Amino acid sequence: MEIVVVEDEAGIADFLAKGLEAEGFTVKVAADGIAGERLALSPGADLVVLDRMLPGRDGIEVLAAIRRSKPALPVILLTAKAEVADRVEGLDLGATDYVTKPFAFDELLARIRARLRQSGEGAGTLLEAADIRLDLLSREASRGDLMVRLPDRESQLLAFLMRNASRICSREEILAAVWGYEHDPGTNVVQVYVGYLRRKLSLPGSPAPIQTVRSVGYRLSERA
Ligand code: CA
C-alpha cells in the first residue's frame, strides 16, 4: 500500500516516512502542495496524509483537486490545533479524516489503517469504464470473457485512462501522472504502453476501446 505524505516541515515528514515504512507501507513524500497534488493524483496512491498549511498550493486546494478526480481516495488532513474552522472546511471538502497537530504517531497510524480498511471494503479498488473493469489491488483487468493480470505500470496507465474516461488525455499529462515526468522527455513510452494495453485488451472483432487522438493524446471510450 502506498501512502503519500504532503508535509513541508522536514522533521515531521521524515518522522512519518520512517514510521510508516517501518510498518510496511510504501511512502512518497512531497514538501509542497504542487508536488503533493501530483503524487496524490498518481495512480499508485492509496491514501494521502495532507498538511493543511503548505507552500505552493494550500492543503485545502490540494484536497479539492483530489476530490475532483479521485472521489474515493482516503485523505487524512493534518491541521494545527487552533484551526477549528479549517477542520470543518476540510471535512466539507471531503477530507476522510483529520488529525490535529501535534499528534502521536500511533494515533495517525490507527486512523490510516481504519481508512484503508474502509476503502478496501468499498468500491474504491475496482474501476469500471467503457467495457473494462480493473481491480487496482490485484491489477486484474477484465473485458468480456477476457481476464489479464497487468504489470504495475500498465495497470497505472489503464487506471489513469479509466478515471478520465471519455475525455482526451494528453501525452504530457499521462507522462506526468503515470511516469512522474515533469517535462516531456520526447520518448514514445506512452505509445508503447498503450500498444501493450491494446494487445492485451482486444477481443476477437472488438479492439480495445483506447483511441488515439492524433497529435493530442489518447481517450478511453466505447465510441469508435
Ligand atoms: Ca505546514
mmCIF file with all atom_site columns, N, CA, C and O and ligand atoms in Angstrom, residues 7-9 51-55 101, ligand 1:
data_model
loop_
_atom_site.group_PDB
_atom_site.id
_atom_site.type_symbol
_atom_site.label_atom_id
_atom_site.label_alt_id
_atom_site.label_comp_id
_atom_site.label_asym_id
_atom_site.label_entity_id
_atom_site.label_seq_id
_atom_site.pdbx_PDB_ins_code
_atom_site.Cartn_x
_atom_site.Cartn_y
_atom_site.Cartn_z
_atom_site.occupancy
_atom_site.B_iso_or_equiv
_atom_site.pdbx_formal_charge
_atom_site.auth_seq_id
_atom_site.auth_comp_id
_atom_site.auth_asym_id
_atom_site.auth_atom_id
_atom_site.pdbx_PDB_model_num
ATOM   1  N  N  . GLU A 1 7   ? 3.840  17.268 3.351  1.00 0.00 ? 7   GLU A N  1
ATOM   2  C  CA . GLU A 1 7   ? 4.192  17.978 4.596  1.00 0.00 ? 7   GLU A CA 1
ATOM   3  C  C  . GLU A 1 7   ? 5.461  18.777 4.338  1.00 0.00 ? 7   GLU A C  1
ATOM   4  O  O  . GLU A 1 7   ? 6.464  18.229 3.877  1.00 0.00 ? 7   GLU A O  1
ATOM   5  N  N  . ASP A 1 8   ? 5.410  20.081 4.628  1.00 0.00 ? 8   ASP A N  1
ATOM   6  C  CA . ASP A 1 8   ? 6.575  20.932 4.341  1.00 0.00 ? 8   ASP A CA 1
ATOM   7  C  C  . ASP A 1 8   ? 7.568  20.974 5.488  1.00 0.00 ? 8   ASP A C  1
ATOM   8  O  O  . ASP A 1 8   ? 8.708  21.388 5.296  1.00 0.00 ? 8   ASP A O  1
ATOM   9  N  N  . GLU A 1 9   ? 7.153  20.549 6.685  1.00 0.00 ? 9   GLU A N  1
ATOM   10 C  CA . GLU A 1 9   ? 8.127  20.529 7.785  1.00 0.00 ? 9   GLU A CA 1
ATOM   11 C  C  . GLU A 1 9   ? 8.931  19.234 7.679  1.00 0.00 ? 9   GLU A C  1
ATOM   12 O  O  . GLU A 1 9   ? 8.404  18.133 7.891  1.00 0.00 ? 9   GLU A O  1
ATOM   13 N  N  . ASP A 1 51  ? -0.940 17.884 4.900  1.00 0.00 ? 51  ASP A N  1
ATOM   14 C  CA . ASP A 1 51  ? -0.852 19.011 5.812  1.00 0.00 ? 51  ASP A CA 1
ATOM   15 C  C  . ASP A 1 51  ? -1.749 20.132 5.290  1.00 0.00 ? 51  ASP A C  1
ATOM   16 O  O  . ASP A 1 51  ? -1.918 20.304 4.088  1.00 0.00 ? 51  ASP A O  1
ATOM   17 N  N  . ARG A 1 52  ? -2.329 20.891 6.227  1.00 0.00 ? 52  ARG A N  1
ATOM   18 C  CA . ARG A 1 52  ? -3.256 21.959 5.842  1.00 0.00 ? 52  ARG A CA 1
ATOM   19 C  C  . ARG A 1 52  ? -2.499 23.175 5.288  1.00 0.00 ? 52  ARG A C  1
ATOM   20 O  O  . ARG A 1 52  ? -2.915 23.771 4.304  1.00 0.00 ? 52  ARG A O  1
ATOM   21 N  N  . MET A 1 53  ? -1.395 23.544 5.945  1.00 0.00 ? 53  MET A N  1
ATOM   22 C  CA . MET A 1 53  ? -0.651 24.747 5.558  1.00 0.00 ? 53  MET A CA 1
ATOM   23 C  C  . MET A 1 53  ? 0.576  24.325 4.774  1.00 0.00 ? 53  MET A C  1
ATOM   24 O  O  . MET A 1 53  ? 1.493  23.719 5.313  1.00 0.00 ? 53  MET A O  1
ATOM   25 N  N  . LEU A 1 54  ? 0.584  24.669 3.491  1.00 0.00 ? 54  LEU A N  1
ATOM   26 C  CA . LEU A 1 54  ? 1.674  24.231 2.623  1.00 0.00 ? 54  LEU A CA 1
ATOM   27 C  C  . LEU A 1 54  ? 2.113  25.360 1.715  1.00 0.00 ? 54  LEU A C  1
ATOM   28 O  O  . LEU A 1 54  ? 1.295  26.179 1.304  1.00 0.00 ? 54  LEU A O  1
ATOM   29 N  N  . PRO A 1 55  ? 3.383  25.395 1.370  1.00 0.00 ? 55  PRO A N  1
ATOM   30 C  CA . PRO A 1 55  ? 3.803  26.353 0.339  1.00 0.00 ? 55  PRO A CA 1
ATOM   31 C  C  . PRO A 1 55  ? 3.369  25.844 -1.037 1.00 0.00 ? 55  PRO A C  1
ATOM   32 O  O  . PRO A 1 55  ? 3.106  24.658 -1.211 1.00 0.00 ? 55  PRO A O  1
ATOM   33 N  N  . LYS A 1 101 ? -2.437 18.605 14.956 1.00 0.00 ? 101 LYS A N  1
ATOM   34 C  CA . LYS A 1 101 ? -1.035 18.661 15.375 1.00 0.00 ? 101 LYS A CA 1
ATOM   35 C  C  . LYS A 1 101 ? -0.953 19.331 16.742 1.00 0.00 ? 101 LYS A C  1
ATOM   36 O  O  . LYS A 1 101 ? -1.675 20.295 16.975 1.00 0.00 ? 101 LYS A O  1
HETATM 37 CA CA . CA  B 2 .   ? 2.836  23.080 7.089  1.00 0.00 ? 1   CA  B CA 1
#
